[in-house]
Tab-separated table of C-alpha atoms and ligand atoms in Angstrom:
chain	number	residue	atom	x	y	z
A	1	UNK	CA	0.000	0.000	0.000
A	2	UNK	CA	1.329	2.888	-0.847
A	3	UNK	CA	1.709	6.003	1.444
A	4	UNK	CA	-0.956	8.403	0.032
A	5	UNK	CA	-3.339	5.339	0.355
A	6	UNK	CA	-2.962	4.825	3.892
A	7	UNK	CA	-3.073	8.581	4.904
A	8	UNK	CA	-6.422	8.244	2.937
A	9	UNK	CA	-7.465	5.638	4.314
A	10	UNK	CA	-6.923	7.322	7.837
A	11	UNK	CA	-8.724	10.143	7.238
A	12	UNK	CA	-11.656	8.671	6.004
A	13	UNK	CA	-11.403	6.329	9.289
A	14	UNK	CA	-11.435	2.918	7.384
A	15	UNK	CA	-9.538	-0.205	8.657
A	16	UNK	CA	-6.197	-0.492	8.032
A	17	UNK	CA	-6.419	-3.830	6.171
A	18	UNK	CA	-9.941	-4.260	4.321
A	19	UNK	CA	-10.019	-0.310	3.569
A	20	UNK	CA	-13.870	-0.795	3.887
A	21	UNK	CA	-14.598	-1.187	7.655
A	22	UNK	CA	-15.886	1.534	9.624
A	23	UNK	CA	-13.608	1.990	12.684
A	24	UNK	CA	-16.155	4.095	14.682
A	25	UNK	CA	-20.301	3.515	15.150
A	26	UNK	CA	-20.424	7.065	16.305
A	27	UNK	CA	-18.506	10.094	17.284
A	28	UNK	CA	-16.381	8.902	20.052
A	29	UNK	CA	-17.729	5.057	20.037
A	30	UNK	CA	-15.549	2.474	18.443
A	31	UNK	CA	-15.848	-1.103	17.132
A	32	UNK	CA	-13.756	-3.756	18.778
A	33	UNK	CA	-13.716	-5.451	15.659
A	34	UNK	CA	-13.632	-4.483	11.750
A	35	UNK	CA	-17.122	-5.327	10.765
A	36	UNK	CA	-16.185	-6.111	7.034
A	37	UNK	CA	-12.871	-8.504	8.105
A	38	UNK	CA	-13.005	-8.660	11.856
A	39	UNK	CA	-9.487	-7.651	12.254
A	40	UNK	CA	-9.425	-6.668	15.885
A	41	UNK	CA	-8.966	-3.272	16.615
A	42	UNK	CA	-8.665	-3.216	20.427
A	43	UNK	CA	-5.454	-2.512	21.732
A	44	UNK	CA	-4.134	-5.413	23.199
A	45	UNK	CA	-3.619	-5.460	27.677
A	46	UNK	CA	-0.386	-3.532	28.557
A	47	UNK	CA	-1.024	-1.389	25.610
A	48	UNK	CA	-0.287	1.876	27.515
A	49	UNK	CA	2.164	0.244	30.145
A	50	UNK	CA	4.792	1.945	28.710
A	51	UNK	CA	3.182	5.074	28.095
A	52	UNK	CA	2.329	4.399	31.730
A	53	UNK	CA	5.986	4.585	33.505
A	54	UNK	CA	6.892	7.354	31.400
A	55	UNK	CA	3.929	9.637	32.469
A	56	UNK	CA	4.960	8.241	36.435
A	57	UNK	CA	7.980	9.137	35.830
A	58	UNK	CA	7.418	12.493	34.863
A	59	UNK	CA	4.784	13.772	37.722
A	60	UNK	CA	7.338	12.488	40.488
A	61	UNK	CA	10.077	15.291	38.974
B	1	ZN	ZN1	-11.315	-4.482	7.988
């Protein structure tokens, strides 16, 4: 896929593999799966763990 393709595809807020799916029912709700190819689209657990111990590590300074 090219690079212009995927920014489109972004913008229009398609999955990232079928192009098709709808990532969001409604403004801020969002499928946990693609409903054309079911690719998951949940973030898997320990997603943000990282994200996590950096943000801890910056309100202690
Ligand atoms: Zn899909």
């Amino acid at each position: 896929m090219r690079f212009w393709q995927r920014i489109a595809t972004a913008l229009r807020l398609r999955c990232p593999r079928c192009r098709n799916g709808q990532l969001f029912t409604g403004l801020l709700s969002m499928n946990d799966v693609c409903p054309r190819c079911e690719l998951k689209l949940e973030p898997e657990s320990g997603f943000y763990l990282g994200s996590a111990y950096a943000n801890y590590a910056e309100a202690e300074r």
